[in-house]
GROMACS .gro file of C-alpha atoms in nm:
model
  486
    1MET     CA    1  -1.528  -7.921  -1.160
    2SER     CA    2  -1.204  -7.734  -1.090
    3THR     CA    3  -1.126  -7.486  -0.813
    4ALA     CA    4  -0.898  -7.185  -0.780
    5LEU     CA    5  -0.678  -7.026  -0.516
    6LEU     CA    6  -0.785  -6.704  -0.345
    7ILE     CA    7  -0.483  -6.473  -0.329
    8ASP     CA    8  -0.495  -6.096  -0.277
    9GLY     CA    9  -0.862  -6.072  -0.367
   10GLN     CA   10  -0.833  -6.272  -0.692
   11LEU     CA   11  -0.932  -6.627  -0.785
   12VAL     CA   12  -0.623  -6.763  -0.962
   13PRO     CA   13  -0.494  -7.099  -1.084
   14GLY     CA   14  -0.216  -7.278  -0.901
   15ARG     CA   15   0.129  -7.250  -1.052
   16GLY     CA   16   0.174  -7.620  -0.988
   17GLY     CA   17  -0.125  -7.705  -1.207
   18GLU     CA   18  -0.407  -7.914  -1.061
   19PHE     CA   19  -0.446  -8.228  -0.853
   20ALA     CA   20  -0.735  -8.471  -0.826
   21THR     CA   21  -0.975  -8.499  -0.536
   22ILE     CA   22  -1.126  -8.842  -0.473
   23ASN     CA   23  -1.463  -8.962  -0.346
   24PRO     CA   24  -1.364  -9.195  -0.060
   25ALA     CA   25  -1.692  -9.390  -0.082
   26THR     CA   26  -1.650  -9.479  -0.449
   27GLU     CA   27  -1.279  -9.416  -0.521
   28GLU     CA   28  -1.387  -9.210  -0.823
   29THR     CA   29  -1.223  -8.882  -0.920
   30LEU     CA   30  -1.458  -8.596  -0.836
   31GLY     CA   31  -1.263  -8.321  -1.009
   32TYR     CA   32  -0.954  -8.110  -0.967
   33ALA     CA   33  -0.820  -7.846  -0.731
   34ALA     CA   34  -0.564  -7.574  -0.788
   35ASP     CA   35  -0.218  -7.696  -0.692
   36ALA     CA   36  -0.025  -7.409  -0.535
   37ASP     CA   37   0.352  -7.398  -0.529
   38ALA     CA   38   0.595  -7.210  -0.304
   39ASP     CA   39   0.561  -6.891  -0.510
   40ASP     CA   40   0.183  -6.898  -0.467
   41MET     CA   41   0.222  -6.932  -0.091
   42ASP     CA   42   0.474  -6.648  -0.089
   43ARG     CA   43   0.226  -6.423  -0.270
   44ALA     CA   44  -0.053  -6.519  -0.029
   45ILE     CA   45   0.161  -6.433   0.273
   46ALA     CA   46   0.268  -6.105   0.115
   47ALA     CA   47  -0.095  -6.015   0.045
   48ALA     CA   48  -0.198  -6.089   0.402
   49ARG     CA   49   0.095  -5.887   0.537
   50THR     CA   50   0.008  -5.587   0.322
   51ALA     CA   51  -0.361  -5.604   0.409
   52PHE     CA   52  -0.276  -5.603   0.778
   53ASP     CA   53  -0.008  -5.335   0.770
   54ASP     CA   54  -0.147  -5.093   0.512
   55THR     CA   55  -0.526  -5.098   0.556
   56ASP     CA   56  -0.769  -5.020   0.838
   57TRP     CA   57  -0.898  -5.378   0.858
   58SER     CA   58  -0.740  -5.438   1.199
   59ARG     CA   59  -0.900  -5.123   1.343
   60ASP     CA   60  -1.242  -5.129   1.171
   61THR     CA   61  -1.453  -5.356   1.391
   62ALA     CA   62  -1.776  -5.260   1.214
   63LEU     CA   63  -1.636  -5.370   0.877
   64ARG     CA   64  -1.519  -5.701   1.020
   65VAL     CA   65  -1.859  -5.771   1.175
   66HIS     CA   66  -2.032  -5.680   0.849
   67CYS     CA   67  -1.808  -5.909   0.641
   68LEU     CA   68  -1.848  -6.206   0.875
   69ARG     CA   69  -2.226  -6.175   0.875
   70GLN     CA   70  -2.217  -6.145   0.496
   71LEU     CA   71  -2.012  -6.463   0.479
   72ARG     CA   72  -2.246  -6.651   0.712
   73ASP     CA   73  -2.546  -6.552   0.501
   74ALA     CA   74  -2.374  -6.628   0.170
   75LEU     CA   75  -2.270  -6.971   0.294
   76GLY     CA   76  -2.627  -7.029   0.406
   77ASP     CA   77  -2.752  -6.942   0.059
   78GLU     CA   78  -2.522  -7.208  -0.090
   79ILE     CA   79  -2.555  -7.461   0.189
   80GLU     CA   80  -2.693  -7.741  -0.027
   81HIS     CA   81  -2.407  -7.704  -0.273
   82LEU     CA   82  -2.160  -7.713   0.016
   83ARG     CA   83  -2.340  -8.011   0.167
   84ALA     CA   84  -2.305  -8.212  -0.152
   85ILE     CA   85  -1.934  -8.129  -0.176
   86THR     CA   86  -1.877  -8.222   0.189
   87VAL     CA   87  -2.045  -8.562   0.154
   88ALA     CA   88  -1.864  -8.639  -0.172
   89GLU     CA   89  -1.514  -8.515  -0.084
   90VAL     CA   90  -1.494  -8.588   0.290
   91GLY     CA   91  -1.713  -8.899   0.294
   92ALA     CA   92  -1.908  -8.733   0.575
   93PRO     CA   93  -2.250  -8.892   0.637
   94VAL     CA   94  -2.506  -8.644   0.514
   95SER     CA   95  -2.690  -8.651   0.847
   96LEU     CA   96  -2.383  -8.504   1.017
   97THR     CA   97  -2.370  -8.205   0.781
   98TYR     CA   98  -2.674  -8.063   0.960
   99GLY     CA   99  -2.457  -8.037   1.272
  100GLY     CA  100  -2.082  -8.022   1.327
  101HIS     CA  101  -1.978  -8.106   0.973
  102LEU     CA  102  -2.129  -7.794   0.814
  103GLN     CA  103  -2.437  -7.617   0.952
  104ALA     CA  104  -2.312  -7.552   1.305
  105PRO     CA  105  -1.977  -7.406   1.194
  106VAL     CA  106  -2.151  -7.177   0.944
  107ASP     CA  107  -2.394  -7.056   1.210
  108GLY     CA  108  -2.099  -7.008   1.445
  109LEU     CA  109  -1.971  -6.722   1.230
  110GLY     CA  110  -2.263  -6.523   1.365
  111TYR     CA  111  -2.145  -6.589   1.718
  112VAL     CA  112  -1.794  -6.450   1.658
  113ALA     CA  113  -1.937  -6.149   1.473
  114ASP     CA  114  -2.156  -6.071   1.775
  115LEU     CA  115  -1.861  -6.129   2.007
  116ALA     CA  116  -1.640  -5.883   1.819
  117GLU     CA  117  -1.920  -5.625   1.807
  118ASN     CA  118  -1.968  -5.637   2.183
  119TYR     CA  119  -1.615  -5.717   2.300
  120THR     CA  120  -1.438  -5.491   2.550
  121TRP     CA  121  -1.137  -5.390   2.345
  122THR     CA  122  -0.999  -5.146   2.604
  123THR     CA  123  -1.000  -5.164   2.982
  124ASP     CA  124  -0.924  -4.867   3.207
  125LEU     CA  125  -0.701  -4.970   3.497
  126GLY     CA  126  -0.736  -4.628   3.654
  127GLU     CA  127  -0.467  -4.404   3.793
  128ALA     CA  128  -0.158  -4.500   3.990
  129ALA     CA  129   0.179  -4.349   4.072
  130PRO     CA  130   0.452  -4.604   4.000
  131PHE     CA  131   0.793  -4.461   4.099
  132GLY     CA  132   0.605  -4.149   4.206
  133LYS     CA  133   0.486  -4.062   3.855
  134PRO     CA  134   0.106  -4.011   3.824
  135THR     CA  135  -0.008  -4.236   3.540
  136ARG     CA  136  -0.333  -4.353   3.382
  137ARG     CA  137  -0.314  -4.711   3.254
  138THR     CA  138  -0.524  -4.866   2.979
  139VAL     CA  139  -0.516  -5.227   2.861
  140VAL     CA  140  -0.580  -5.259   2.486
  141ARG     CA  141  -0.651  -5.584   2.304
  142GLU     CA  142  -0.523  -5.587   1.947
  143PRO     CA  143  -0.497  -5.846   1.668
  144CYS     CA  144  -0.176  -6.048   1.639
  145GLY     CA  145  -0.122  -5.974   1.270
  146VAL     CA  146  -0.097  -6.236   0.995
  147VAL     CA  147  -0.238  -6.575   1.091
  148GLY     CA  148  -0.128  -6.892   0.916
  149ALA     CA  149  -0.405  -7.151   0.951
  150VAL     CA  150  -0.316  -7.511   0.866
  151THR     CA  151  -0.614  -7.746   0.876
  152PRO     CA  152  -0.684  -8.121   0.842
  153TRP     CA  153  -0.930  -8.319   0.635
  154ASN     CA  154  -1.155  -8.487   0.891
  155PHE     CA  155  -1.390  -8.196   0.977
  156PRO     CA  156  -1.281  -7.933   0.724
  157HIS     CA  157  -1.564  -7.682   0.765
  158GLN     CA  158  -1.568  -7.704   1.142
  159ILE     CA  159  -1.195  -7.651   1.171
  160ASN     CA  160  -1.160  -7.397   0.889
  161PHE     CA  161  -1.433  -7.175   1.034
  162ALA     CA  162  -1.313  -7.225   1.393
  163LYS     CA  163  -0.992  -7.055   1.277
  164LEU     CA  164  -1.116  -6.812   1.013
  165GLY     CA  165  -1.405  -6.677   1.220
  166PRO     CA  166  -1.227  -6.566   1.538
  167ALA     CA  167  -0.903  -6.472   1.362
  168LEU     CA  168  -1.087  -6.235   1.127
  169ALA     CA  169  -1.323  -6.107   1.395
  170ALA     CA  170  -1.020  -6.016   1.605
  171GLY     CA  171  -0.878  -5.809   1.319
  172ASN     CA  172  -0.612  -6.040   1.179
  173THR     CA  173  -0.552  -6.129   0.816
  174VAL     CA  174  -0.534  -6.499   0.727
  175VAL     CA  175  -0.365  -6.744   0.496
  176LEU     CA  176  -0.558  -7.072   0.509
  177LYS     CA  177  -0.365  -7.380   0.396
  178ALA     CA  178  -0.622  -7.655   0.344
  179ALA     CA  179  -0.560  -8.028   0.364
  180PRO     CA  180  -0.471  -8.199   0.033
  181ASP     CA  181  -0.747  -8.458   0.085
  182THR     CA  182  -1.026  -8.198   0.107
  183PRO     CA  183  -0.931  -7.895  -0.107
  184TRP     CA  184  -1.279  -7.831  -0.250
  185CYS     CA  185  -1.433  -7.757   0.089
  186ALA     CA  186  -1.185  -7.474   0.147
  187ALA     CA  187  -1.169  -7.353  -0.214
  188GLU     CA  188  -1.546  -7.311  -0.236
  189VAL     CA  189  -1.538  -7.095   0.076
  190GLY     CA  190  -1.268  -6.885  -0.092
  191ARG     CA  191  -1.487  -6.847  -0.399
  192ILE     CA  192  -1.785  -6.738  -0.191
  193ILE     CA  193  -1.570  -6.485  -0.002
  194ASN     CA  194  -1.448  -6.344  -0.332
  195GLU     CA  195  -1.783  -6.332  -0.509
  196ARG     CA  196  -2.028  -6.247  -0.234
  197THR     CA  197  -1.860  -6.052   0.046
  198ASP     CA  198  -1.684  -5.721   0.104
  199PHE     CA  199  -1.366  -5.863   0.257
  200PRO     CA  200  -1.084  -5.636   0.135
  201ALA     CA  201  -0.823  -5.789  -0.094
  202GLY     CA  202  -0.559  -5.987   0.094
  203VAL     CA  203  -0.752  -6.019   0.421
  204VAL     CA  204  -0.841  -6.382   0.346
  205ASN     CA  205  -0.622  -6.601   0.127
  206VAL     CA  206  -0.706  -6.967   0.061
  207VAL     CA  207  -0.431  -7.196  -0.066
  208THR     CA  208  -0.480  -7.557  -0.175
  209SER     CA  209  -0.192  -7.783  -0.268
  210ALA     CA  210  -0.089  -8.145  -0.288
  211ASP     CA  211   0.242  -8.041  -0.132
  212HIS     CA  212   0.248  -8.069   0.248
  213ALA     CA  213   0.566  -7.859   0.252
  214LEU     CA  214   0.362  -7.545   0.194
  215GLY     CA  215   0.231  -7.577   0.548
  216ALA     CA  216   0.589  -7.574   0.673
  217GLN     CA  217   0.662  -7.270   0.456
  218LEU     CA  218   0.371  -7.086   0.616
  219THR     CA  219   0.490  -7.181   0.963
  220GLU     CA  220   0.849  -7.069   0.907
  221ASP     CA  221   0.785  -6.739   0.730
  222PRO     CA  222   0.880  -6.438   0.948
  223ARG     CA  223   0.591  -6.235   0.801
  224VAL     CA  224   0.346  -6.467   0.977
  225ASP     CA  225   0.276  -6.370   1.338
  226LEU     CA  226   0.070  -6.667   1.458
  227VAL     CA  227   0.026  -7.024   1.342
  228SER     CA  228  -0.301  -7.202   1.416
  229PHE     CA  229  -0.261  -7.574   1.345
  230THR     CA  230  -0.492  -7.871   1.383
  231GLY     CA  231  -0.358  -8.217   1.308
  232SER     CA  232  -0.141  -8.493   1.446
  233THR     CA  233   0.072  -8.452   1.754
  234ALA     CA  234   0.384  -8.547   1.555
  235THR     CA  235   0.323  -8.267   1.306
  236GLY     CA  236   0.235  -8.031   1.592
  237ARG     CA  237   0.582  -8.086   1.736
  238ALA     CA  238   0.733  -7.994   1.399
  239VAL     CA  239   0.518  -7.680   1.387
  240MET     CA  240   0.646  -7.575   1.731
  241VAL     CA  241   1.006  -7.623   1.624
  242ALA     CA  242   0.960  -7.432   1.299
  243ALA     CA  243   0.773  -7.147   1.469
  244SER     CA  244   1.039  -7.118   1.738
  245HIS     CA  245   1.289  -6.973   1.493
  246THR     CA  246   1.083  -6.654   1.465
  247ILE     CA  247   0.925  -6.680   1.815
  248LYS     CA  248   0.573  -6.660   1.674
  249LYS     CA  249   0.261  -6.750   1.868
  250VAL     CA  250   0.135  -7.103   1.815
  251PHE     CA  251  -0.207  -7.257   1.867
  252LEU     CA  252  -0.215  -7.638   1.844
  253GLU     CA  253  -0.513  -7.872   1.850
  254LEU     CA  254  -0.366  -8.220   1.825
  255GLY     CA  255  -0.443  -8.585   1.888
  256GLY     CA  256  -0.649  -8.767   2.145
  257LYS     CA  257  -0.713  -9.108   2.294
  258SER     CA  258  -1.005  -9.021   2.513
  259ALA     CA  259  -1.175  -9.247   2.767
  260TYR     CA  260  -1.545  -9.319   2.812
  261ILE     CA  261  -1.577  -9.421   3.179
  262VAL     CA  262  -1.872  -9.635   3.287
  263LEU     CA  263  -1.919  -9.649   3.666
  264ASP     CA  264  -2.063  -9.959   3.829
  265ASP     CA  265  -2.403  -9.796   3.895
  266ALA     CA  266  -2.455  -9.688   3.533
  267ASP     CA  267  -2.694  -9.838   3.279
  268LEU     CA  268  -2.424 -10.053   3.118
  269PRO     CA  269  -2.599 -10.149   2.791
  270ALA     CA  270  -2.706  -9.790   2.725
  271ALA     CA  271  -2.357  -9.659   2.801
  272CYS     CA  272  -2.189  -9.912   2.574
  273THR     CA  273  -2.433  -9.832   2.294
  274ALA     CA  274  -2.361  -9.460   2.326
  275ALA     CA  275  -1.985  -9.522   2.331
  276ALA     CA  276  -2.007  -9.738   2.019
  277ALA     CA  277  -2.211  -9.479   1.832
  278GLY     CA  278  -1.963  -9.207   1.926
  279VAL     CA  279  -1.673  -9.402   1.777
  280ALA     CA  280  -1.855  -9.527   1.467
  281MET     CA  281  -1.964  -9.174   1.374
  282HIS     CA  282  -1.777  -9.050   1.065
  283ALA     CA  283  -1.578  -9.374   1.073
  284GLY     CA  284  -1.403  -9.270   1.394
  285GLN     CA  285  -1.220  -8.984   1.225
  286GLY     CA  286  -1.239  -8.738   1.511
  287CYS     CA  287  -0.963  -8.639   1.752
  288ALA     CA  288  -1.202  -8.597   2.047
  289PHE     CA  289  -1.389  -8.927   2.003
  290THR     CA  290  -1.383  -9.149   2.313
  291THR     CA  291  -1.208  -9.454   2.171
  292ARG     CA  292  -1.129  -9.628   2.504
  293LEU     CA  293  -1.433  -9.775   2.683
  294LEU     CA  294  -1.351  -9.826   3.053
  295VAL     CA  295  -1.596 -10.061   3.225
  296PRO     CA  296  -1.623 -10.238   3.564
  297ARG     CA  297  -1.414 -10.555   3.556
  298ALA     CA  298  -1.696 -10.772   3.690
  299ARG     CA  299  -1.913 -10.676   3.392
  300CYS     CA  300  -1.645 -10.654   3.124
  301ASP     CA  301  -1.774 -10.948   2.917
  302GLU     CA  302  -2.124 -10.802   2.925
  303ALA     CA  303  -1.988 -10.465   2.816
  304VAL     CA  304  -1.793 -10.617   2.527
  305ALA     CA  305  -2.104 -10.798   2.407
  306ALA     CA  306  -2.319 -10.485   2.435
  307ALA     CA  307  -2.065 -10.272   2.249
  308ALA     CA  308  -2.027 -10.534   1.977
  309THR     CA  309  -2.404 -10.560   1.934
  310ALA     CA  310  -2.429 -10.184   1.900
  311MET     CA  311  -2.137 -10.159   1.659
  312SER     CA  312  -2.274 -10.439   1.442
  313SER     CA  313  -2.616 -10.278   1.426
  314ILE     CA  314  -2.466  -9.943   1.326
  315GLY     CA  315  -2.271 -10.099   1.043
  316PHE     CA  316  -2.144  -9.875   0.766
  317GLY     CA  317  -2.283  -9.739   0.445
  318ASP     CA  318  -2.319  -9.485   0.169
  319PRO     CA  319  -2.264  -9.137   0.317
  320THR     CA  320  -2.542  -8.995   0.097
  321ASP     CA  321  -2.794  -9.218   0.281
  322PRO     CA  322  -2.953  -9.020   0.569
  323LYS     CA  323  -2.949  -9.336   0.785
  324THR     CA  324  -2.570  -9.379   0.760
  325LEU     CA  325  -2.359  -9.292   1.065
  326CYS     CA  326  -2.033  -9.465   0.965
  327GLY     CA  327  -1.908  -9.383   0.617
  328PRO     CA  328  -1.568  -9.448   0.457
  329LEU     CA  329  -1.223  -9.350   0.574
  330ILE     CA  330  -1.078  -9.056   0.384
  331SER     CA  331  -0.820  -9.244   0.174
  332ALA     CA  332  -0.652  -9.574   0.097
  333ARG     CA  333  -0.354  -9.448   0.298
  334GLN     CA  334  -0.569  -9.397   0.606
  335ARG     CA  335  -0.738  -9.736   0.559
  336ASP     CA  336  -0.398  -9.903   0.543
  337ARG     CA  337  -0.301  -9.728   0.865
  338VAL     CA  338  -0.611  -9.850   1.047
  339GLU     CA  339  -0.560 -10.203   0.918
  340GLY     CA  340  -0.208 -10.194   1.056
  341TYR     CA  341  -0.346 -10.117   1.402
  342LEU     CA  342  -0.600 -10.399   1.370
  343ARG     CA  343  -0.321 -10.645   1.296
  344LEU     CA  344  -0.128 -10.504   1.591
  345ALA     CA  345  -0.428 -10.561   1.821
  346LEU     CA  346  -0.413 -10.934   1.747
  347GLU     CA  347  -0.036 -10.942   1.789
  348GLU     CA  348  -0.075 -10.778   2.130
  349GLY     CA  349  -0.318 -11.050   2.241
  350GLY     CA  350  -0.649 -10.882   2.172
  351ARG     CA  351  -0.953 -11.020   1.993
  352PHE     CA  352  -1.226 -10.872   1.778
  353ALA     CA  353  -1.574 -10.888   1.928
  354CYS     CA  354  -1.699 -10.755   1.593
  355GLY     CA  355  -1.549 -10.615   1.277
  356GLY     CA  356  -1.174 -10.631   1.234
  357GLY     CA  357  -1.113 -10.537   0.872
  358ARG     CA  358  -1.252 -10.444   0.535
  359PRO     CA  359  -1.610 -10.548   0.464
  360ALA     CA  360  -1.619 -10.850   0.237
  361ASP     CA  361  -1.903 -10.715   0.024
  362ARG     CA  362  -1.744 -10.378  -0.059
  363ALA     CA  363  -1.517 -10.380  -0.361
  364GLN     CA  364  -1.502 -10.000  -0.379
  365GLY     CA  365  -1.457  -9.736  -0.115
  366PHE     CA  366  -1.219  -9.700   0.178
  367PHE     CA  367  -1.441  -9.875   0.431
  368ILE     CA  368  -1.348 -10.050   0.756
  369GLU     CA  369  -1.606 -10.240   0.958
  370PRO     CA  370  -1.690 -10.081   1.295
  371THR     CA  371  -1.470 -10.282   1.532
  372VAL     CA  372  -1.465 -10.365   1.903
  373ILE     CA  373  -1.135 -10.486   2.050
  374ALA     CA  374  -1.135 -10.685   2.376
  375GLY     CA  375  -0.877 -10.859   2.589
  376LEU     CA  376  -0.619 -10.581   2.618
  377THR     CA  377  -0.498 -10.354   2.894
  378ASN     CA  378  -0.416  -9.985   2.875
  379ASP     CA  379  -0.051 -10.075   2.808
  380ALA     CA  380  -0.130 -10.198   2.457
  381ARG     CA  381  -0.036  -9.966   2.171
  382VAL     CA  382  -0.387  -9.978   2.028
  383ALA     CA  383  -0.506  -9.845   2.365
  384ARG     CA  384  -0.249  -9.565   2.370
  385GLU     CA  385  -0.209  -9.447   2.011
  386GLU     CA  386  -0.459  -9.258   1.798
  387ILE     CA  387  -0.602  -9.494   1.534
  388PHE     CA  388  -0.848  -9.255   1.364
  389GLY     CA  389  -1.086  -9.528   1.256
  390PRO     CA  390  -1.413  -9.685   1.378
  391VAL     CA  391  -1.231  -9.885   1.647
  392LEU     CA  392  -1.335  -9.907   2.014
  393THR     CA  393  -1.107 -10.073   2.271
  394VAL     CA  394  -1.278 -10.208   2.585
  395ILE     CA  395  -1.065 -10.199   2.902
  396ALA     CA  396  -1.161 -10.321   3.250
  397HIS     CA  397  -1.126 -10.101   3.559
  398ASP     CA  398  -1.139 -10.183   3.932
  399GLY     CA  399  -1.343  -9.892   4.061
  400ASP     CA  400  -1.366  -9.516   4.032
  401ALA     CA  401  -1.007  -9.434   4.129
  402ASP     CA  402  -0.870  -9.700   3.897
  403ALA     CA  403  -1.083  -9.569   3.611
  404VAL     CA  404  -0.937  -9.222   3.666
  405ARG     CA  405  -0.586  -9.367   3.674
  406ILE     CA  406  -0.635  -9.552   3.346
  407ALA     CA  407  -0.802  -9.257   3.175
  408ASN     CA  408  -0.519  -9.024   3.275
  409ASP     CA  409  -0.252  -9.279   3.183
  410SER     CA  410  -0.220  -9.134   2.834
  411PRO     CA  411   0.003  -8.880   2.662
  412TYR     CA  412  -0.318  -8.710   2.548
  413GLY     CA  413  -0.584  -8.512   2.731
  414LEU     CA  414  -0.840  -8.390   2.481
  415SER     CA  415  -1.179  -8.525   2.581
  416GLY     CA  416  -1.360  -8.778   2.796
  417ALA     CA  417  -1.693  -8.903   2.926
  418VAL     CA  418  -1.829  -9.028   3.257
  419VAL     CA  419  -2.164  -9.199   3.316
  420GLY     CA  420  -2.316  -9.309   3.644
  421THR     CA  421  -2.617  -9.267   3.869
  422ASP     CA  422  -2.454  -9.128   4.184
  423GLN     CA  423  -2.386  -8.765   4.090
  424ALA     CA  424  -2.129  -8.715   4.365
  425ARG     CA  425  -1.923  -9.006   4.234
  426VAL     CA  426  -1.958  -8.888   3.875
  427ASP     CA  427  -1.843  -8.539   3.975
  428TRP     CA  428  -1.551  -8.686   4.172
  429VAL     CA  429  -1.431  -8.872   3.864
  430ALA     CA  430  -1.489  -8.580   3.625
  431SER     CA  431  -1.295  -8.341   3.847
  432ARG     CA  432  -0.989  -8.566   3.834
  433LEU     CA  433  -0.972  -8.623   3.460
  434ARG     CA  434  -0.690  -8.431   3.292
  435THR     CA  435  -0.878  -8.342   2.976
  436GLY     CA  436  -1.002  -8.026   2.808
  437THR     CA  437  -1.363  -8.137   2.762
  438ILE     CA  438  -1.579  -8.388   2.950
  439ASN     CA  439  -1.920  -8.530   2.868
  440VAL     CA  440  -2.099  -8.603   3.196
  441ASN     CA  441  -2.404  -8.827   3.166
  442GLY     CA  442  -2.463  -8.737   2.804
  443GLY     CA  443  -2.387  -8.365   2.816
  444VAL     CA  444  -2.283  -8.203   2.487
  445TRP     CA  445  -1.972  -7.987   2.505
  446TYR     CA  446  -1.957  -7.880   2.139
  447SER     CA  447  -2.088  -7.528   2.073
  448PRO     CA  448  -1.952  -7.210   1.906
  449ASP     CA  449  -1.956  -7.031   2.243
  450ALA     CA  450  -1.773  -7.307   2.432
  451PRO     CA  451  -1.391  -7.339   2.441
  452PHE     CA  452  -1.238  -7.656   2.295
  453GLY     CA  453  -0.884  -7.783   2.338
  454GLY     CA  454  -0.668  -8.024   2.529
  455TYR     CA  455  -0.417  -8.090   2.803
  456LYS     CA  456  -0.074  -8.249   2.763
  457GLN     CA  457   0.012  -8.361   2.408
  458SER     CA  458  -0.338  -8.282   2.285
  459GLY     CA  459  -0.239  -7.924   2.226
  460ILE     CA  460  -0.186  -7.568   2.336
  461GLY     CA  461  -0.464  -7.310   2.364
  462ARG     CA  462  -0.836  -7.318   2.300
  463GLU     CA  463  -1.057  -7.290   1.995
  464MET     CA  464  -1.408  -7.136   1.989
  465GLY     CA  465  -1.576  -6.938   2.266
  466VAL     CA  466  -1.423  -6.625   2.416
  467ALA     CA  467  -1.103  -6.815   2.494
  468GLY     CA  468  -1.068  -6.916   2.129
  469PHE     CA  469  -1.128  -6.559   2.012
  470GLU     CA  470  -0.864  -6.425   2.249
  471GLU     CA  471  -0.602  -6.667   2.113
  472TYR     CA  472  -0.584  -6.427   1.818
  473LEU     CA  473  -0.528  -6.113   2.028
  474GLU     CA  474  -0.225  -5.943   2.176
  475THR     CA  475  -0.235  -5.739   2.498
  476LYS     CA  476  -0.095  -5.388   2.502
  477LEU     CA  477  -0.063  -5.166   2.807
  478VAL     CA  478  -0.080  -4.790   2.737
  479ALA     CA  479   0.048  -4.577   3.024
  480ARG     CA  480  -0.022  -4.203   2.996
  481GLY     CA  481   0.157  -3.960   3.222
  482ILE     CA  482  -0.060  -3.717   3.413
  483SER     CA  483   0.069  -3.368   3.460
  484GLY     CA  484  -0.072  -3.030   3.555
  485THR     CA  485  -0.404  -2.952   3.715
  486ARG     CA  486  -0.716  -3.128   3.596
   0.00000   0.00000   0.00000
């Protein structure tokens, strides 16, 4: 199988040829993706600019709603094909494709279509007389223009659609630069848009490439009005610098090192089991996963044992098996990175309560055993830096206030969790956590209508929900002079 680029309404080969995409569970070559070069990206940006400037796309809400609903339905018709690609290319456990890895993001396109159809695009502020001049004021919400969307490999459908959906619903045109590790997921969406929807030429452009520099090209180009980036905090800083030269709007969803706080009145074994499952899921490759488990000091040993038991029982396996929760890491490069952190954990004085490296019985695939690290404080690097693997670090706290202090002692502020029996105490802790999302006693914060994003170095802005939709809008004030008799 080979894929194409979608540029200006045409499926075209990449001028750089093709590059291989790899099954991370088997290390086998799945097929090839179009390898765009700088000229391809230039043409994609030009097409998006023309489609925004010279067509009625930005003003035709009914057309946008129609196209998004078409896309949702077309994706639904090909959902099993997309599911197979997602499991093979991403290494996503097939059970997760019925939720956040595929089905939920596809269904979420319906939410943004409904939102655009019912959104209040103009607001009458009424009459006033600034400087003595009778004036009627109207606030108008308009699309930003050309959106450059740069996305990662870990949850490609979720993140691609969380950008494409609201950006298009708001009236923007888009150039989507997909991650080199997961080009098929994006390219197949481009094919479906081209073959089965009425999106005008140039409104959506999908570019795949092995060259990371094309993301920088998209960020720097003055024809792009907004950059929506999801990825590492280090790359997010570079995006901000590059975008600053043309003063374009920037949305950033970056890293996390979120805390799962267990209060002393909680069901400790149940909490530790839930925390372990949350980190083992998709081999820990999620920015909002709660990778620090904060437990009462007096019961720390019990918590370590409970977490290790849970992690060991979860294990790892073939992502095509419906029982698998923890599949492979995306690449050998990512596995090497995680192994480096595991070595660092021992150097810093930690120990492995379970796991700690590659499984001995797996000759193929980029697998790491689900791992629990004990014996470290929040000062350790493995407790402060994003590992992006199935690794849970257990840290002791000395009460509610100390747990809040430890949780907030991080450059990140993306997510978090609090469990306990006394609701007043739980609420006290939750209200003091400097994070964008919080799971309280098992609550689920992920939903197309709910805003997602972080504090501090976890990013700028929100994705999904009304807040995420409005990231892609500008605000215009129209002031009309009033003269004569009405």
